[in-house]
Every structure is written in structure tokens, then in C-alpha cells.
XYZ file of C-alpha atoms in Angstrom:
481
model
C 84.603 132.405 43.563
C 83.638 134.689 40.984
C 83.164 133.075 37.410
C 82.412 135.359 34.338
C 79.717 134.162 32.228
C 80.780 135.147 28.595
C 84.041 135.493 26.971
C 82.900 139.144 26.399
C 83.357 139.682 30.279
C 87.326 139.890 29.813
C 88.757 143.202 28.474
C 92.226 142.604 30.311
C 94.769 140.517 28.586
C 97.934 139.262 30.139
C 100.549 137.993 27.988
C 103.750 136.266 29.097
C 106.625 135.062 27.065
C 108.346 132.224 29.197
C 106.962 129.740 31.867
C 108.581 131.583 35.076
C 106.692 134.801 33.830
C 103.378 132.694 33.794
C 103.978 131.180 37.082
C 104.394 134.862 38.650
C 101.408 136.084 37.062
C 99.125 133.347 38.276
C 100.724 133.778 41.724
C 99.382 137.385 42.095
C 95.943 136.803 40.971
C 93.575 137.490 43.802
C 91.363 134.644 42.482
C 92.314 131.674 40.038
C 89.897 129.804 38.082
C 90.689 126.144 38.242
C 89.953 125.317 34.922
C 89.024 127.096 31.465
C 85.224 127.870 31.489
C 85.372 128.007 27.528
C 86.207 125.822 24.952
C 88.815 126.552 22.159
C 88.002 128.898 19.378
C 88.846 127.299 15.975
C 92.237 128.588 14.837
C 93.215 129.721 18.286
C 96.312 127.777 19.427
C 96.654 129.734 22.740
C 96.278 127.957 26.064
C 94.255 130.493 28.413
C 94.338 131.058 32.363
C 91.633 133.007 33.914
C 91.831 135.182 37.120
C 90.645 138.138 38.849
C 92.435 141.118 40.284
C 89.994 143.343 42.446
C 87.109 143.939 40.257
C 88.842 143.021 37.043
C 88.554 139.791 35.162
C 91.841 138.977 33.414
C 92.858 136.204 30.745
C 96.302 135.228 30.495
C 98.358 133.390 27.918
C 101.947 132.516 27.537
C 104.050 132.042 24.441
C 104.774 128.350 23.483
C 107.673 126.872 25.190
C 110.995 127.762 23.364
C 109.167 130.257 20.812
C 109.758 133.954 21.627
C 110.207 137.148 19.533
C 108.006 139.694 17.989
C 105.942 137.538 15.597
C 104.859 134.988 18.048
C 103.939 137.777 20.386
C 101.723 139.141 17.797
C 100.287 135.905 17.126
C 99.417 135.240 20.574
C 97.616 138.804 20.872
C 95.569 138.242 17.547
C 94.158 134.946 18.840
C 93.470 136.436 22.089
C 91.545 139.262 20.466
C 89.762 136.533 18.418
C 88.758 134.364 21.525
C 87.909 137.471 23.840
C 86.998 140.254 21.516
C 86.594 142.827 24.243
C 90.284 142.932 25.005
C 90.947 144.939 21.882
C 88.573 147.463 23.644
C 90.387 147.080 26.509
C 94.022 146.687 26.854
C 96.778 144.114 26.812
C 99.783 143.833 29.332
C 103.046 142.263 28.280
C 104.640 141.361 31.747
C 107.924 139.646 32.385
C 111.593 139.920 32.433
C 113.948 141.858 30.551
C 117.543 143.149 30.341
C 118.463 146.541 31.747
C 120.363 149.232 30.096
C 121.548 151.253 33.049
C 123.062 154.871 32.436
C 124.245 156.496 35.340
C 125.400 159.611 33.708
C 121.716 160.361 32.854
C 120.425 159.196 36.177
C 119.254 155.936 35.249
C 120.802 153.634 38.025
C 119.016 150.535 36.976
C 119.445 147.351 39.170
C 118.645 143.823 39.149
C 115.219 143.321 40.765
C 114.025 146.877 39.604
C 111.173 147.327 37.025
C 111.005 149.374 33.657
C 107.634 150.276 32.379
C 106.927 151.502 28.750
C 106.141 155.213 28.867
C 107.034 158.023 26.078
C 109.553 160.093 27.175
C 110.072 163.153 25.205
C 111.196 162.420 21.486
C 111.608 158.716 22.457
C 108.427 156.340 22.000
C 107.428 153.880 24.849
C 108.665 151.026 22.562
C 111.374 150.925 19.732
C 112.037 148.176 17.577
C 115.814 148.529 17.142
C 116.275 146.114 14.354
C 113.828 147.728 12.140
C 115.415 150.827 10.319
C 118.316 151.919 8.324
C 121.799 151.489 9.249
C 124.029 154.576 8.414
C 127.540 155.799 8.388
C 129.583 155.524 11.551
C 127.662 152.596 12.813
C 124.492 154.867 13.587
C 121.178 153.647 13.224
C 118.130 155.547 11.822
C 114.821 154.463 13.167
C 111.939 154.263 10.635
C 108.438 154.958 11.797
C 107.232 154.839 15.400
C 105.232 152.344 17.373
C 101.980 153.363 19.124
C 101.951 154.587 22.789
C 100.162 152.755 25.756
C 96.414 153.723 26.044
C 95.463 156.924 27.938
C 93.940 155.013 30.956
C 97.213 153.210 31.650
C 99.311 156.318 31.148
C 97.113 158.251 33.778
C 97.513 155.370 36.146
C 101.203 155.397 35.915
C 101.039 159.084 36.799
C 99.138 157.888 39.951
C 101.866 155.247 40.953
C 104.438 157.931 40.140
C 103.122 160.184 42.500
C 103.477 157.763 45.321
C 106.395 158.052 47.717
C 108.995 155.733 45.937
C 110.536 154.294 49.120
C 106.747 153.295 50.580
C 105.992 151.736 47.314
C 109.132 150.165 46.922
C 108.781 148.438 50.509
C 105.095 147.513 49.708
C 106.236 145.567 46.593
C 109.371 144.215 48.229
C 106.846 142.965 51.406
C 104.735 141.150 48.795
C 107.415 139.820 47.149
C 108.775 138.436 50.199
C 105.650 136.851 51.093
C 105.463 134.860 47.653
C 108.956 133.936 48.246
C 108.175 132.342 51.359
C 105.315 130.244 49.904
C 107.404 129.470 46.682
C 111.222 129.229 46.947
C 111.501 129.958 43.328
C 110.760 133.527 43.918
C 113.134 134.191 46.639
C 115.351 137.205 46.326
C 118.588 135.970 44.990
C 121.745 136.047 47.467
C 124.012 136.410 44.533
C 126.030 139.755 43.899
C 124.654 142.326 41.596
C 127.648 143.317 39.474
C 127.643 145.697 36.474
C 130.608 145.415 34.287
C 131.874 147.887 32.060
C 130.457 147.645 28.657
C 133.946 146.368 26.912
C 134.676 143.921 29.713
C 133.335 140.435 28.257
C 132.296 137.674 30.110
C 134.820 135.029 31.276
C 132.817 131.668 31.630
C 133.763 129.085 34.518
C 134.405 125.892 32.698
C 133.678 123.874 35.877
C 130.133 125.550 36.390
C 127.071 126.239 34.135
C 127.765 129.800 32.164
C 124.661 131.248 33.574
C 125.757 130.422 37.272
C 128.652 132.650 37.861
C 131.000 135.716 37.007
C 133.562 134.187 39.208
C 136.448 134.328 36.629
C 135.326 137.939 35.530
C 137.737 140.747 36.635
C 135.838 142.628 39.311
C 138.082 145.620 38.848
C 136.038 146.404 35.817
C 132.874 146.332 37.673
C 131.250 149.887 37.590
C 131.158 151.849 40.958
C 127.752 152.518 41.763
C 126.399 154.340 44.893
C 125.303 152.047 47.539
C 121.649 151.783 47.919
C 120.191 152.414 51.661
C 117.398 150.001 51.399
C 116.739 146.862 49.442
C 113.623 147.455 47.649
C 113.160 147.769 43.993
C 113.036 151.047 41.948
C 110.482 152.026 39.158
C 111.868 153.379 35.751
C 109.689 154.851 33.306
C 110.738 155.504 29.697
C 111.525 153.628 26.237
C 111.716 150.033 26.030
C 113.858 148.377 22.990
C 112.499 145.746 21.318
C 113.820 143.094 18.712
C 113.793 139.399 17.706
C 117.129 138.877 19.017
C 118.754 138.623 22.612
C 120.855 141.524 23.608
C 123.993 140.088 24.989
C 126.676 142.890 23.814
C 127.345 145.697 26.464
C 128.727 148.105 23.714
C 125.849 147.475 21.296
C 123.501 147.955 24.320
C 125.193 151.323 25.240
C 125.026 152.560 21.828
C 121.266 151.567 21.070
C 120.524 153.124 24.467
C 122.139 156.437 23.653
C 120.517 156.664 20.295
C 116.819 155.708 21.384
C 116.723 156.488 25.204
C 116.133 152.768 25.653
C 116.208 151.536 29.670
C 115.392 148.002 28.878
C 115.941 145.434 26.268
C 113.530 142.688 25.312
C 111.973 140.430 22.582
C 108.277 140.564 22.309
C 106.852 144.392 22.806
C 107.331 145.495 19.335
C 104.845 142.925 18.107
C 101.995 144.252 20.422
C 102.142 148.229 20.325
C 100.674 148.747 16.869
C 97.107 147.276 16.793
C 96.824 146.647 20.360
C 96.278 148.830 23.382
C 99.516 147.827 25.325
C 101.712 148.467 28.255
C 105.001 146.754 28.810
C 106.330 145.628 32.328
C 109.569 144.181 32.514
C 111.535 143.144 35.589
C 115.192 143.582 35.184
C 117.077 139.995 35.579
C 120.434 141.067 33.840
C 122.175 143.957 32.037
C 121.778 143.057 28.403
C 125.452 141.842 27.981
C 127.611 138.846 27.902
C 127.162 138.516 31.946
C 123.434 137.494 31.551
C 122.524 134.831 33.731
C 119.063 133.375 34.736
C 119.131 133.459 38.481
C 117.610 136.695 38.790
C 114.725 135.686 36.351
C 112.125 134.309 38.918
C 112.172 137.206 41.293
C 112.199 139.807 38.566
C 109.314 138.295 36.741
C 107.590 138.282 40.217
C 108.359 141.779 40.927
C 106.944 143.005 37.556
C 103.766 140.790 38.236
C 103.384 142.493 41.814
C 103.531 146.002 40.191
C 101.137 145.120 37.359
C 98.422 143.849 40.132
C 99.282 147.434 41.863
C 98.309 149.153 38.736
C 95.396 147.007 37.836
C 93.993 147.752 41.552
C 94.045 151.574 40.600
C 92.058 151.115 37.545
C 88.487 151.482 38.032
C 86.135 148.694 36.754
C 84.917 149.227 33.084
C 81.301 149.899 33.261
C 79.097 150.228 30.055
C 76.192 152.471 30.833
C 73.786 150.212 28.955
C 75.062 147.333 31.424
C 74.681 149.454 34.821
C 71.134 148.308 35.351
C 71.505 147.714 39.190
C 70.523 144.915 41.361
C 67.211 146.552 42.423
C 66.031 146.857 38.968
C 66.708 143.341 38.141
C 64.493 142.264 41.222
C 61.732 144.452 40.184
C 61.673 143.039 36.402
C 61.875 139.590 37.557
C 58.871 140.121 40.045
C 57.034 141.807 37.419
C 57.551 138.833 35.065
C 56.222 136.500 37.868
C 57.861 133.613 36.282
C 57.625 130.210 38.113
C 60.644 129.033 39.625
C 61.786 125.549 39.150
C 63.946 125.556 42.331
C 61.396 123.658 44.618
C 61.285 120.695 42.102
C 65.083 120.731 41.717
C 65.712 120.703 45.614
C 63.107 117.957 45.743
C 64.704 115.779 43.392
C 68.312 116.506 44.454
C 68.015 116.404 48.268
C 67.136 112.916 49.083
C 69.509 110.989 46.872
C 72.190 108.873 48.233
C 75.875 109.761 47.418
C 77.005 108.414 43.949
C 73.255 108.530 42.662
C 73.516 109.258 38.953
C 77.057 109.334 38.888
C 77.098 106.805 36.055
C 75.651 109.155 33.476
C 78.299 111.801 34.249
C 80.799 109.542 33.160
C 79.047 108.427 29.697
C 80.911 109.574 26.862
C 77.694 111.100 25.273
C 77.182 113.215 28.203
C 80.796 114.327 28.406
C 80.679 115.129 24.460
C 77.421 117.012 24.918
C 78.690 118.963 27.806
C 81.973 119.893 26.026
C 81.504 123.351 24.088
C 83.257 122.670 20.855
C 81.982 119.133 20.083
C 79.005 116.840 20.440
C 75.315 117.499 19.798
C 73.535 120.550 21.204
C 70.693 118.454 22.691
C 71.141 115.724 25.284
C 67.709 113.728 25.038
C 66.760 111.152 27.874
C 63.498 109.011 27.570
C 61.990 106.507 29.697
C 58.830 105.490 31.151
C 57.112 107.522 34.110
C 58.791 106.962 37.415
C 61.921 105.612 36.086
C 64.106 108.514 37.309
C 64.457 111.014 34.538
C 63.767 114.120 36.441
C 66.187 112.792 39.206
C 68.762 112.449 36.535
C 68.022 115.682 35.108
C 68.434 117.334 38.560
C 72.065 115.715 39.022
C 73.102 116.860 35.543
C 72.010 120.297 36.550
C 74.045 120.156 39.735
C 77.179 119.034 37.848
C 76.835 121.861 35.531
C 76.477 124.439 38.393
C 79.501 123.120 39.848
C 81.474 123.392 36.701
C 83.067 126.410 35.624
C 80.372 126.675 32.867
C 78.263 129.488 31.475
C 74.935 130.342 33.322
C 72.757 127.197 33.814
C 68.961 127.816 33.381
C 66.384 124.785 33.787
C 62.878 123.906 34.144
C 60.705 120.923 35.031
C 57.933 120.482 33.055
C 55.272 118.422 35.168
C 53.051 116.258 33.129
C 50.206 116.331 35.590
C 50.215 120.029 35.645
C 48.992 121.982 32.721
C 50.560 125.360 34.141
C 53.931 123.423 34.235
C 53.608 122.207 30.679
C 52.797 125.736 29.195
C 55.259 126.934 26.626
C 55.064 130.555 27.654
C 55.670 129.574 31.442
C 58.737 127.788 30.574
C 60.050 130.840 28.345
C 59.119 133.064 31.425
C 61.118 131.066 33.876
C 64.220 130.798 31.531
C 64.258 134.659 31.012
C 63.681 135.042 34.672
C 66.727 133.117 35.420
C 68.847 134.569 32.776
C 67.990 138.107 33.911
C 69.631 137.504 37.193
C 72.951 136.236 35.587
C 73.544 138.644 32.643
C 72.651 141.938 31.217
C 71.742 140.608 27.727
C 68.713 138.977 29.121
C 67.884 141.860 31.480
C 67.727 143.987 28.363
C 65.271 141.854 26.854
C 63.240 141.814 29.880
C 63.443 145.432 30.546
C 61.971 146.284 26.768
C 59.177 143.880 27.211
C 58.144 145.560 30.493
C 58.361 149.275 29.312
C 54.968 150.518 28.386
C 53.443 147.096 29.701
C 53.090 147.396 33.425
C 50.074 145.298 33.311
C 52.081 142.182 32.478
C 50.169 141.223 29.418
C 53.237 139.275 27.970
C 53.799 138.156 24.373
C 56.493 135.869 23.409
C 59.339 137.948 21.929
C 60.012 137.053 18.211
C 63.694 137.264 19.091
C 64.446 136.311 22.744
C 67.771 136.448 24.626
C 70.635 134.486 22.895
C 72.182 132.144 25.674
C 75.848 130.782 25.036
C 76.065 128.140 24.736
C 72.627 126.323 24.070
C 73.884 123.353 26.019
C 73.008 125.375 29.173
C 69.277 124.634 28.742
C 67.927 121.538 30.475
C 64.238 120.380 30.350
C 62.917 117.159 31.799
C 59.704 116.844 29.873
C 58.247 113.790 31.478
C 56.296 111.030 29.533
C 54.780 111.948 26.225
């Protein structure tokens, strides 16, 4: 399993508002890390999930249970940037469910299970905050200011998706949704009918059932006549998404705002992300933003939006910093030039002949657990004892435990008391640098600068070497004094 080594490896953030959206996001990942590889940054209250789609490392968070709206979304994104600073240079995806705003007259035949993607459309921005402006005469609304558009790379990728045959693409999404639905029944496409009622026909609840469960008492003669779809696959709509701090549950108001803003969808978080963050909003349609709103379509709509997001990310090339694109061959040559001593043989010797359960006691000690945890405990774990009492075996088992964890890179060295070469500080530094150079470009850059103009390998200890994160990744067994 691929495990990013540093927080800086993450440049794509994925934000969800409710738990079913988070479940859908995790379901579509190609790889999911079983636990967080990093500790919490002070002041960041987000809980993060980590995964991978194609070549992209993705960090995901969800708003706290029961808390939705523009300000919480802004706080979640701000905290994400604090913990994963390269997301600011990359982009954030707000993915989940929303309420549709169909307009058959203008060709926007939006149905349950369709997907709306934020995109500028003529005079209309990609996202509009419809509760921020001026109410003027005749009930009209004057928008103040305009939110930023999604980043160019995402808009270009949308063009590629839009160029696909809509039926083929829709079937691809549907087939994936069916596969996920077979694995998790929550995500199966609902069998309940898809009714769009006239805007002025209010919902009539059935007192014997949950309000969200049925429109059995609503007047079906007030349902809007829509052309039959020949195939049951999601359609994709690109345009303005309307955002506010309140749930839209009024068909008349929905149509009025949609007419003024060009909105195809209503939701509650996007306006908090468009300014200050590179953001694209993707919403699966689970209702029609009216009083007939129900939650039965939420899981399927969340899944379809997540699958669309995955298809989008698969088209985006992996971001490569030219300074980091050093290539495996260059690393091998640089490490060979360094001619560092490898501690692997000593490690293998000490770990291979142990009985199952050996040294497990130290892994359960509070001192060890505190030291291993990034955000608490001392930086140094010091074990001391007489020669031949098992310190090296303990060190090897600690190394194995760290290697098996979702942890930053682990470098180590066995300093052998009987060998002068094995106790040489320069040899230890060379070995550490050699190991780090194969796991991250920061150490490679240091090694490269040492090598340039110094092909004869007369090495001086650098004044400032690579800065590993965290320092707990270093283990040294120094033997008896």
C-alpha cells in the first residue's frame, strides 16, 4: 500500500458535510489508509481520512455531526490548509448531495440521482450566495459581489468530461454505482418514484409515516409532466450552484432564485469555500429543494457524486515539481556514490531468529507509546543495559513496529562497539542520509548538492543536513559505553 511520507504530499482536499457523503467518498477510493499517519496539529479540530485515487494522494474530512453551513465549511477548509499546507496550492473538492432546481423551459431536466457541477455560465458565477445581497422592490434580490471560479485545471478537466459521449459516461457511472450498491445496500438506487411537483403544490405529510418517507397524500395531478428517459443512468449538469446558511424547502422561492441567478442546485456549504480556496463543488441530486424533500435518495446521490469526482481526478495528471522529479536512476547513482554502510544485515540478523511475541512487552509500555505518538512524549527513547542483554534485539523489534505502522520514513543504524567503523559518526550520518534519499526528495537534494563537483567522494559533514519529520523516526542502538 502506498503511504505518503509527509503532510506536504497531500495537495487535494475532499470535504463532506454529512456522514453518508463521507461513507461514499471512502467507498470510491482506490486505497484507504487504515489509520492516520500523522498526529493532530494544535488548533485543528478536523478528523482526517487518507486515501488514493490513481496517482493522487487525497485527504478527506467531514463537518461535525449536526453542524452544517457556510462558516463550518470555511473553518474545515482553513484547518485543512493548516495541517496540509500544499492543499492551498492544489485544490479542494466539496462533494455530496444537494437539492435540484429543474427548469424544463431552459432545458435543465434535472432528476433525482443526477449530478450538478459548479461551473461559470455566461453572466452567472459557479457559486452564488443567495442570502448575501440586497432585497429590492417586487421581491427581487440584488447580488452583492461575486465568488471566485474553480481553478483552471479543474475547468479544463470538466471540458474533457463534457466531451465524452453522455450516454457512455452515464452508463459507466451507473455500472460503478451498481457495483458499490451490491457491496453496501445503503448505496442501492432507490425504487421510490421520482416526482417533481409544481412549485406551488405544498407537501401533504402522511401522519402515519415519517414525513421524509412518502408523498402518498400529495396530489399526483400536480406532478410536472416530464419526458421519459430511455435509460436509467445519471445525467450531468454544469452551471451555477446556489449556497446559503439555510435549507431550501420552498418550490416557489427555489424557482424565483433560480430564475435570477441561473442556479441548478441548492446547498449550504459551497459559498464558504470559493474565496480563498481553489474549489470545485459536485452535488448529487437527492431532492428538488421543495417541501417534498426526503432523505431516501441521499446515499445513492452521494455515491454518484463521489464516483463522478473519482472519474474527474483520474483525468488530472499528477502534479510534479520539476525540482522533485529526480528519477529513481539518479537516486541509485547518488546513493552508490555515497558508499554508505547499510544496517540491513544487522537488522535482519536480530529480527529473523526471534520467537513470536519476543519484545512485545516494550511495545505495550506507556513510555514507548507516548514516544511513538507524534504530538506528545519525549523526542528520544533511551534504552540502556549491560552488553548482551538484548538491547539490539529490542531496537530491531521497535524498528519493525515502526516500519509496519503508517508512519513517516524510518531510518536506523546499529553502532557496533567492537567495530571502529561502525561507531564512526560520519558513517552513521552517511547511512541515515542514504536511507532518507530513497524515501524523499528533500534528502536527495542534500545528497545531490554534496555530490555536485565532488565526484571523488571526499565528504564533509554538512552544516545543515536533511530535516526529517519527526525526529522520532531515528533509532540508534549504541551498545555499551
